[in-house]
mmCIF file of C-alpha atoms in Angstrom:
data_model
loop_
_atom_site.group_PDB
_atom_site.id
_atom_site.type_symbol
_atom_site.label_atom_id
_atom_site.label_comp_id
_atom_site.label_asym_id
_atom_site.label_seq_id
_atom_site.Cartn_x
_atom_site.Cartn_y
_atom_site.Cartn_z
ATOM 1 C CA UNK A 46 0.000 0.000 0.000
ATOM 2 C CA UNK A 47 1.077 3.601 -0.889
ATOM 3 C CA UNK A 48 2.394 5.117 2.872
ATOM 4 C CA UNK A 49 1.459 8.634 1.273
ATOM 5 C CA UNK A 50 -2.082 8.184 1.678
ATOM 6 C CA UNK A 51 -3.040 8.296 4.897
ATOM 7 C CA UNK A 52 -6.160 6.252 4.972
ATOM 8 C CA UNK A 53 -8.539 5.273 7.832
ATOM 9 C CA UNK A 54 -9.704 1.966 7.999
ATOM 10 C CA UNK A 55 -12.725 -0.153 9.614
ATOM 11 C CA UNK A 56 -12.983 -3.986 10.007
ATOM 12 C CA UNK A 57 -16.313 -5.705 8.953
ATOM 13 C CA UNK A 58 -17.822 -8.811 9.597
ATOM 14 C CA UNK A 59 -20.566 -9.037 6.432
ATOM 15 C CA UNK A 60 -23.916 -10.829 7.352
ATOM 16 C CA UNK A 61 -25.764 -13.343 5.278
ATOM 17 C CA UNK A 62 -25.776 -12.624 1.881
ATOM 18 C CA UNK A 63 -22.253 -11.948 1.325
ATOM 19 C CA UNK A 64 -19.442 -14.553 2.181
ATOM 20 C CA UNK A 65 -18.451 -13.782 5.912
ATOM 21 C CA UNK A 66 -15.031 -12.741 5.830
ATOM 22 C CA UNK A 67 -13.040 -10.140 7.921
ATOM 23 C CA UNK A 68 -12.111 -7.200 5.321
ATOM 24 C CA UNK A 69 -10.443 -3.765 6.073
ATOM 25 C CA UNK A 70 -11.440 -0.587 3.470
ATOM 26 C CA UNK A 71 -10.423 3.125 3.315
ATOM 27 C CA UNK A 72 -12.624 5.868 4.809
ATOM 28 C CA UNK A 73 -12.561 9.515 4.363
ATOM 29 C CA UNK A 74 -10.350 11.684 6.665
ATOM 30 C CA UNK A 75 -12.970 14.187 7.337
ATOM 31 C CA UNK A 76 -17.025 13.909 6.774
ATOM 32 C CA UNK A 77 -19.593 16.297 7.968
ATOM 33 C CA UNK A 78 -23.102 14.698 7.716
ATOM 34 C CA UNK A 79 -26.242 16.768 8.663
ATOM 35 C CA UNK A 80 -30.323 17.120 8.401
ATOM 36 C CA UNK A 81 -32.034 19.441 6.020
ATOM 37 C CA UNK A 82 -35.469 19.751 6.942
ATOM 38 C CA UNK A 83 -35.760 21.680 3.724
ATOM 39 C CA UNK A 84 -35.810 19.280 1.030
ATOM 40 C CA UNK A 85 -38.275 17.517 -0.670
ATOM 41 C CA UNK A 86 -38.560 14.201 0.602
ATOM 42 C CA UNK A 87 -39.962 12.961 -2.632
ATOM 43 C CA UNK A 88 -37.895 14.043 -4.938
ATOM 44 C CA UNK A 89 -34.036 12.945 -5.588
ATOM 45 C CA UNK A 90 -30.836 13.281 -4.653
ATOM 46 C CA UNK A 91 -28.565 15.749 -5.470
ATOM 47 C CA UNK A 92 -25.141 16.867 -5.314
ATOM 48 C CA UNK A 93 -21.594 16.447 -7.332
ATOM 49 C CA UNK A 94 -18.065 14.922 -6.615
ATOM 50 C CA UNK A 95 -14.402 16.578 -7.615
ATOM 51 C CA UNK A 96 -10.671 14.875 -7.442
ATOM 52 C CA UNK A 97 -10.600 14.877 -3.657
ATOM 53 C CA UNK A 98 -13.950 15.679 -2.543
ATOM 54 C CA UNK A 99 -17.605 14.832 -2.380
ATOM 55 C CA UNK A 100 -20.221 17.067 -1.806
ATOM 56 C CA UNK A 101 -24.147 15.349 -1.921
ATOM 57 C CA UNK A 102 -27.250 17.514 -1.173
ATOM 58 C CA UNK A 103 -30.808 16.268 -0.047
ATOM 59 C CA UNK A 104 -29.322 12.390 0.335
ATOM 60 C CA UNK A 105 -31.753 9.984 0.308
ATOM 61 C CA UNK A 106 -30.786 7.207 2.530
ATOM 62 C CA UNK A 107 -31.835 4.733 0.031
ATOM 63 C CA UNK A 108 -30.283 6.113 -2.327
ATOM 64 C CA UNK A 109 -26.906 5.962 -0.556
ATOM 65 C CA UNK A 110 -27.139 2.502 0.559
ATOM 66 C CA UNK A 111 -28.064 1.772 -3.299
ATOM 67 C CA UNK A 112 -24.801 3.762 -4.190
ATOM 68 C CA UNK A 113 -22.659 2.604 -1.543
ATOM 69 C CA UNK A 114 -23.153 -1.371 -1.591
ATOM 70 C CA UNK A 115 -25.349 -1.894 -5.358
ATOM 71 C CA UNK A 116 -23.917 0.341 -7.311
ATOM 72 C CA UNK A 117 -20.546 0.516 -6.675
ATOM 73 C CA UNK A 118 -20.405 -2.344 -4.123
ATOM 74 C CA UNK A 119 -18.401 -4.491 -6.776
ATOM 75 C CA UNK A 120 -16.333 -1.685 -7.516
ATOM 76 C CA UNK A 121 -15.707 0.251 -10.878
ATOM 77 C CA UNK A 122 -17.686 -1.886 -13.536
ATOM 78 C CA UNK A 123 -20.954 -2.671 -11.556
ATOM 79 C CA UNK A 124 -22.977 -5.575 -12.608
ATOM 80 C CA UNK A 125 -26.130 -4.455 -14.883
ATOM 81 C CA UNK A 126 -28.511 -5.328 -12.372
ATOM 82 C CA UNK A 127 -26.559 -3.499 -9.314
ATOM 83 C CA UNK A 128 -28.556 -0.112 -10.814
ATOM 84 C CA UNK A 129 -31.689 -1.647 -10.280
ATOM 85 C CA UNK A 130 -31.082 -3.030 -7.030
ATOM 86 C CA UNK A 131 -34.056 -2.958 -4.244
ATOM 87 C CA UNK A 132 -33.317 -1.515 -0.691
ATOM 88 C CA UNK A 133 -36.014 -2.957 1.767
ATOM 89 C CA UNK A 134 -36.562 -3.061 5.354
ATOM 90 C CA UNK A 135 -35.422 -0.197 7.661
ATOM 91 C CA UNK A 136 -37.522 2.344 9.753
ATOM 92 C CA UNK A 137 -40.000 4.888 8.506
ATOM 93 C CA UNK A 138 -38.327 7.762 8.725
ATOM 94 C CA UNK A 139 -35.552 6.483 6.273
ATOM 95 C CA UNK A 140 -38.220 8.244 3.815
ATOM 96 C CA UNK A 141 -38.329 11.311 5.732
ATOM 97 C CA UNK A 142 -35.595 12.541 6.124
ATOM 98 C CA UNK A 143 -32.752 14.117 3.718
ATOM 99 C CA UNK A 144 -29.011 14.715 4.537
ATOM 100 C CA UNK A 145 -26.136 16.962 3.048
ATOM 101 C CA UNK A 146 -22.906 15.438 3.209
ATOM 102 C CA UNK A 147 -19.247 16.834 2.407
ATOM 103 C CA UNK A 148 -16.844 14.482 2.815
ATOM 104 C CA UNK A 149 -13.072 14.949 1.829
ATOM 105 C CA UNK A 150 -10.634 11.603 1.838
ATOM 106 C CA UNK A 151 -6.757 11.508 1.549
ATOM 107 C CA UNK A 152 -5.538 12.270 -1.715
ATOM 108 C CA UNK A 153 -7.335 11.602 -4.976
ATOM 109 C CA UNK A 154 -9.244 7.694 -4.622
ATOM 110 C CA UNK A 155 -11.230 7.360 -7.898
ATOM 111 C CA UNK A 156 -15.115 7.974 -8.194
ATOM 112 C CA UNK A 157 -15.800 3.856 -7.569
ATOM 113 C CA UNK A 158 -13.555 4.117 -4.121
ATOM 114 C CA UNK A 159 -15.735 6.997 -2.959
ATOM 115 C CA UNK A 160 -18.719 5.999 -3.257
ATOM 116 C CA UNK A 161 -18.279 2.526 -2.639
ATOM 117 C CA UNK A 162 -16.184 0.942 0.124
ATOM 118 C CA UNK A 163 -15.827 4.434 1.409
ATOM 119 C CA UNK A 164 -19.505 5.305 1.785
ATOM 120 C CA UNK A 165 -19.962 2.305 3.118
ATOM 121 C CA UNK A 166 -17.648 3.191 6.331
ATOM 122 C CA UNK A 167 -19.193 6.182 6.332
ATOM 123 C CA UNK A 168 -22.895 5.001 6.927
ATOM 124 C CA UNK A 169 -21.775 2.443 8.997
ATOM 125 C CA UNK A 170 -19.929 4.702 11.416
ATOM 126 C CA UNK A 171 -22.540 7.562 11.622
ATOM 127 C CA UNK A 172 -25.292 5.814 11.140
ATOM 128 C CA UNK A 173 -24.836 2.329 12.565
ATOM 129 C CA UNK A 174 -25.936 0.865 9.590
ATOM 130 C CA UNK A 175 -25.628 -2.832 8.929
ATOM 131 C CA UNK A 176 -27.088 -4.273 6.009
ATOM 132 C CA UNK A 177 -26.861 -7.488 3.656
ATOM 133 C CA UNK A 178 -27.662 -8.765 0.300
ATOM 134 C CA UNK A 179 -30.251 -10.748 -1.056
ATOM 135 C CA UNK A 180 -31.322 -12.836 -4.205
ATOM 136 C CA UNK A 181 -35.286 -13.085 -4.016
ATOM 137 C CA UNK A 182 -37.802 -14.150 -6.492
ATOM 138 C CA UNK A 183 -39.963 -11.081 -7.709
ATOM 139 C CA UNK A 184 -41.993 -9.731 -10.733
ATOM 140 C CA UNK A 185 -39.708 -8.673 -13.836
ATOM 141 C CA UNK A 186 -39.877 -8.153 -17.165
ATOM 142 C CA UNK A 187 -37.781 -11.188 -18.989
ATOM 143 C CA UNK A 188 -36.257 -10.601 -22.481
ATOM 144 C CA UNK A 189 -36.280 -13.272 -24.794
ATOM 145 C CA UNK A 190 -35.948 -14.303 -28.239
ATOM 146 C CA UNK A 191 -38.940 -13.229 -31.068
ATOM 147 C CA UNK A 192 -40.816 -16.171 -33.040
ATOM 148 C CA UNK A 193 -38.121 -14.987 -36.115
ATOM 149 C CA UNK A 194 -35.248 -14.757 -34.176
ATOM 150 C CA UNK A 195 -32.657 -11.340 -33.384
ATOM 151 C CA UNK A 196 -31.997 -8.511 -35.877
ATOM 152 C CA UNK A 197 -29.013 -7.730 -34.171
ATOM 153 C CA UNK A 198 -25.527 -6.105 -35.756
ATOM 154 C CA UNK A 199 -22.663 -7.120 -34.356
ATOM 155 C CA UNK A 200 -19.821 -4.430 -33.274
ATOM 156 C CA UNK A 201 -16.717 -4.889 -35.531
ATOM 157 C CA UNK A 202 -13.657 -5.455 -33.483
ATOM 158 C CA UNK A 203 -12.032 -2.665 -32.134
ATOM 159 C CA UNK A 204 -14.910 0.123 -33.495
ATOM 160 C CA UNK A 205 -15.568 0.844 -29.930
ATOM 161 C CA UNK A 206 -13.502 1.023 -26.220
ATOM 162 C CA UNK A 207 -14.231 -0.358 -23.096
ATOM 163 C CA UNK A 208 -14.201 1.865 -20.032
ATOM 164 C CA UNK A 209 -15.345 1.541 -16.479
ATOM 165 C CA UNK A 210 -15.708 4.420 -13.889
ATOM 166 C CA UNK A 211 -12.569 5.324 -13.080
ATOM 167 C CA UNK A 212 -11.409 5.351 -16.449
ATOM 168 C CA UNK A 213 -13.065 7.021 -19.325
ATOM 169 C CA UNK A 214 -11.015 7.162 -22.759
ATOM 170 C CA UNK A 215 -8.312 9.521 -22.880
ATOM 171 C CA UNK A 216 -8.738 13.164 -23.894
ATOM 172 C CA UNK A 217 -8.108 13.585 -27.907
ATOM 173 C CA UNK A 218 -8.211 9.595 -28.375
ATOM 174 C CA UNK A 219 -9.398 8.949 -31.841
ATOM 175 C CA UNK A 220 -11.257 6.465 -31.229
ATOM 176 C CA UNK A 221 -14.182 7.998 -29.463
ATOM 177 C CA UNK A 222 -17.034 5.346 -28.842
ATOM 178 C CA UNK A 223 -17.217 3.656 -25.839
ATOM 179 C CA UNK A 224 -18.620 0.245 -25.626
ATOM 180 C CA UNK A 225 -22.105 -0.014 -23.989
ATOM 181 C CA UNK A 226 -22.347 3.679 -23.763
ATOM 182 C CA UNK A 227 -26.182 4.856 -24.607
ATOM 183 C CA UNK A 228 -27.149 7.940 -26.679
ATOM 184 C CA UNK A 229 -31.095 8.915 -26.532
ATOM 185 C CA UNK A 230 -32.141 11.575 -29.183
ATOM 186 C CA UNK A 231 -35.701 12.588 -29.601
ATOM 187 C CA UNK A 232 -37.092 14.271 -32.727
ATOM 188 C CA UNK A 233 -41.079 15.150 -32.275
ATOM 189 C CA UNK A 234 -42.433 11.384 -31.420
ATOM 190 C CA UNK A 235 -39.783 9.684 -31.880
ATOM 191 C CA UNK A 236 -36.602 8.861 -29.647
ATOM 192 C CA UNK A 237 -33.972 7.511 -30.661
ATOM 193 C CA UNK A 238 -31.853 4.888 -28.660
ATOM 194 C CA UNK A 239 -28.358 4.105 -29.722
ATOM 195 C CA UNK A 240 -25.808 1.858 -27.712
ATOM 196 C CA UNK A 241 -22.845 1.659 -29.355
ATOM 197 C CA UNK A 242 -20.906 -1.962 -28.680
ATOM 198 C CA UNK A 243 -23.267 -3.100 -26.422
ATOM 199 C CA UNK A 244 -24.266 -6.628 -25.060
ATOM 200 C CA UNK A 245 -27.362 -7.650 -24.124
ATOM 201 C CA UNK A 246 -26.564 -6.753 -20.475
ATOM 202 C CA UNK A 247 -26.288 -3.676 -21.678
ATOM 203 C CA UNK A 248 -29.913 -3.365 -23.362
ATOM 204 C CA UNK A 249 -31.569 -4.834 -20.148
ATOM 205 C CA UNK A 250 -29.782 -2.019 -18.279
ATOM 206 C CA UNK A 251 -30.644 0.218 -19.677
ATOM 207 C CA UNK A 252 -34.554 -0.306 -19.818
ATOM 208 C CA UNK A 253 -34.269 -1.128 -16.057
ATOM 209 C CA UNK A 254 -33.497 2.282 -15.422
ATOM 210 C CA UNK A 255 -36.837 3.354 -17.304
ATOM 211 C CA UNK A 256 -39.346 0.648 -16.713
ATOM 212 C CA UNK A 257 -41.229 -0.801 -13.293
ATOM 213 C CA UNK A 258 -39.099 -3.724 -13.102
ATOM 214 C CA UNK A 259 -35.942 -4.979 -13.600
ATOM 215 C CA UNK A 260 -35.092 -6.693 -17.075
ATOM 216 C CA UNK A 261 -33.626 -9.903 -16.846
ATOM 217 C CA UNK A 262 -31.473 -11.210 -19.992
ATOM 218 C CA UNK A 263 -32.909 -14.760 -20.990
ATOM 219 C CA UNK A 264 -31.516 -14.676 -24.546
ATOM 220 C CA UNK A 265 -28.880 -16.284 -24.485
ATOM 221 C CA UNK A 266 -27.084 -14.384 -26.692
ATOM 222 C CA UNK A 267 -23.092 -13.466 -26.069
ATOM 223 C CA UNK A 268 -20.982 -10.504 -27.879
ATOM 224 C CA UNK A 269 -21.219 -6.871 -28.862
ATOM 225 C CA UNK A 270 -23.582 -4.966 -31.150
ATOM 226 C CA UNK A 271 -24.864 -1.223 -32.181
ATOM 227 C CA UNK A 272 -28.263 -1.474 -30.701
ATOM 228 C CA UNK A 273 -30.368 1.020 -33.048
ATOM 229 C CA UNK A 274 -34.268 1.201 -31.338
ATOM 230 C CA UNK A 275 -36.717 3.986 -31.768
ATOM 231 C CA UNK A 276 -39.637 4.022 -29.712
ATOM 232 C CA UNK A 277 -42.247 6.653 -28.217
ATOM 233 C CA UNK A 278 -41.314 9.461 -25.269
ATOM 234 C CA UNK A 279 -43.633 8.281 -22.872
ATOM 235 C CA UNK A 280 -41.411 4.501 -23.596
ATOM 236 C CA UNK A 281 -38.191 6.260 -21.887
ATOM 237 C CA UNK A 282 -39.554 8.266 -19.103
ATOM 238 C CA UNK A 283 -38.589 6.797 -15.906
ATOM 239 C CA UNK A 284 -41.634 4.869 -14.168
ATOM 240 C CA UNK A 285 -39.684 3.885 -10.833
ATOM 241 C CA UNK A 286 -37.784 5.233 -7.785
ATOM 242 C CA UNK A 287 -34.445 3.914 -7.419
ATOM 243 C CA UNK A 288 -33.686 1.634 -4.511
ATOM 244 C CA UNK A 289 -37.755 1.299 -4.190
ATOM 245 C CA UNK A 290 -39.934 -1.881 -4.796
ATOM 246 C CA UNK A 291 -42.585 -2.133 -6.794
ATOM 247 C CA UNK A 292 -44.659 -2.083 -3.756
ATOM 248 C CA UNK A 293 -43.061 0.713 -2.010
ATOM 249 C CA UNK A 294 -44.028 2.991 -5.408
ATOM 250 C CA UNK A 295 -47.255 3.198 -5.243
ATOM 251 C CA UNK A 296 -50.738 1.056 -5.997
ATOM 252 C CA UNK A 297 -50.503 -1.346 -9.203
ATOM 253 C CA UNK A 298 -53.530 -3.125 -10.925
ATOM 254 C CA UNK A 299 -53.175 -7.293 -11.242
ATOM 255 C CA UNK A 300 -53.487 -6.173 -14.898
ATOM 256 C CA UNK A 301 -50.663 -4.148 -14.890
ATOM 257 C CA UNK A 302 -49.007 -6.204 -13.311
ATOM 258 C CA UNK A 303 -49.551 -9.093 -15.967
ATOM 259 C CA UNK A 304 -49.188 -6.517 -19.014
ATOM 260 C CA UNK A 305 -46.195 -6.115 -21.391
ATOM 261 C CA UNK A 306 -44.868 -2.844 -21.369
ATOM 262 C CA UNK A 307 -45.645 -0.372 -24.285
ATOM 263 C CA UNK A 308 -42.140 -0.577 -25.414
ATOM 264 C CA UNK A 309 -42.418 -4.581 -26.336
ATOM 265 C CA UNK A 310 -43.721 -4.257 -29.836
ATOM 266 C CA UNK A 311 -40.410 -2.066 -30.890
ATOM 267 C CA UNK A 312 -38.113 -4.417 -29.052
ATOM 268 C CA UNK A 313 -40.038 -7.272 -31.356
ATOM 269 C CA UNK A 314 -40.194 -5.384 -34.319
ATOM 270 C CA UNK A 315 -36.735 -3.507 -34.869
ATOM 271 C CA UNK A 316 -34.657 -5.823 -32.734
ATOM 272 C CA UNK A 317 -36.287 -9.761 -33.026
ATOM 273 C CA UNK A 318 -36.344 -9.677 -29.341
ATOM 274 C CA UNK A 319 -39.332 -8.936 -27.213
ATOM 275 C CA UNK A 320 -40.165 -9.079 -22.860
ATOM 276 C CA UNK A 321 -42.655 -10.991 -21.592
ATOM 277 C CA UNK A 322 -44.181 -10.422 -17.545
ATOM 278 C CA UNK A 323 -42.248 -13.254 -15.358
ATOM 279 C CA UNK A 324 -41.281 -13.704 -12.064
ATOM 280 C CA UNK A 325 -37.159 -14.079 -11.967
ATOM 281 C CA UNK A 326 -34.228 -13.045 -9.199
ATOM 282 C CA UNK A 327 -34.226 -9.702 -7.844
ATOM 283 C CA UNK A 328 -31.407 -8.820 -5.744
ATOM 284 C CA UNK A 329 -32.323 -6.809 -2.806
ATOM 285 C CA UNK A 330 -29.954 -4.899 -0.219
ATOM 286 C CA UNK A 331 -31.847 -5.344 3.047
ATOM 287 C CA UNK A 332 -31.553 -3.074 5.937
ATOM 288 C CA UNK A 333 -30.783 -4.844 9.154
ATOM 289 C CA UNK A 334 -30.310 -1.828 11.506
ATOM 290 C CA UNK A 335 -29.959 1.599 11.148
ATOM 291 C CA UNK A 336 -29.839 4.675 13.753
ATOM 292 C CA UNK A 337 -30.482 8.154 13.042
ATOM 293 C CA UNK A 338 -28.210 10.563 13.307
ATOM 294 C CA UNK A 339 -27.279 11.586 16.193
ATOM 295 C CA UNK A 340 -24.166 14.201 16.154
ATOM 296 C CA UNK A 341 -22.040 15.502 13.311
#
């Protein structure tokens, strides 16, 4: 380890869920945590990182947790479904309260080191949080091959990089497409969604960000390809609240529950793959124990 960052470090025992194991990771060297009665509990987080500090405004809890051990819990190329992941269990006033948080660590750790194993000390020491992950079995949209097969091109080889969070392409690189990287364009009715190298992973991703459910990949299909869809506005707007279930959202109908989603017939249509209404694994983080704040 590099002696010229001074780190602080906490030792964790992880519950269920994860393999139990004695670990050690990095904090930050200074964090100031507090309420803001101010914000709007319902809508989202807020806030911006730099090369040595992180500054977060109106934190959801959720949200953080979601950050902390889904998104970045398997550090700087997250898993596709880690976006989507569920955060259940956990007091009421989780939801009703928002915090802004500055934290500063030594040195420069990239993005994926702050708000991962980082943000994990942090919410465990302030907030006493312990929590574990999950695999359960819960409604989700699963993709699948149409009656005619994929329309699917293939990426050629080397038309597009692969970067993770840490490390985007170099400035001036020629070579300026990054694999799985989406582009959404909208021209009157129509948007446009281009992913550029991307696998299926990719695809499901990114719909799981948009739809009620997560998208599970049950194609079967391996490689790269330039994913070319165009569907309607109301297809992309976002219809869930990250880190929430489908429950915790709000009342839905047995027949929307059993519905395909709007955005089917293009997936059939331009890409010879459509989603049918299944039940499938849903990885949850679940909140064991968590204390509110008490000092800064």
């Amino acid at each position: 380890m590099n002696q010229s960052r001074k780190l602080f470090f906490i030792t964790l025992t992880f519950t269920a869920g994860w393999a139990s194991a004695q670990i050690s990771r990095p904090g930050f060297e200074v964090a100031s945590i507090k309420l803001n009665a101010r914000c709007d509990t319902g809508g989202p987080s807020g806030g911006r990182s730099t090369p040595g500090r992180m500054a977060l405004e109106c934190a959801d809890l959720r949200d953080l947790i979601l950050t902390a051990y889904g998104i970045y819990g398997d550090g700087a190329n997250p898993a596709p479904g880690n976006f989507r992941m569920q955060v259940v269990g956990g007091p009421a006033w989780m939801d009703s309260t928002r915090y802004d948080i500055v934290a500063k660590p030594a040195g420069n750790p990239p993005r994926s080191e702050m708000y991962g194993p980082m943000m994990q000390s942090l919410l465990e020491d302030r907030f006493r949080l312990k929590v574990h992950r999950e695999t359960r079995q819960g409604p989700v949209y699963l993709l699948t091959l149409a009656k005619d097969g994929p329309k699917l091109h293939a990426t050629k080889e080397g038309a597009c990089v692969i970067a993770d969070m840490d490390h985007p392409p170099e400035a001036g690189n020629a070579l300026t497409r990054v694999c799985g990287k989406t582009k959404i364009s909208s021209a009157g009715t129509v948007v446009t969604v281009d992913i550029s190298g991307a696998t299926i992973g990719n695809l499901c991703s990114q719909f799981s960000l948009v739809m009620d459910r997560e998208v599970v990949d049950q194609t079967g299909i391996g490689g790269r390809f330039d994913i070319h869809l165009e569907v309607t506005p109301g297809d992309m707007q976002p219809k869930f609240v990250a880190g929430r279930t489908i429950e915790q959202q709000g009342q839905i109908t047995d027949d929307q529950m059993d519905a395909a989603p709007s955005i089917s017939t293009a997936l059939q249509q331009q890409l010879g793959l459509k989603l049918e209404t299944g039940r499938g694994p849903v990885q949850v983080l679940v909140v064991d124990h968590i204390e509110r704040l008490t000092d800064n």
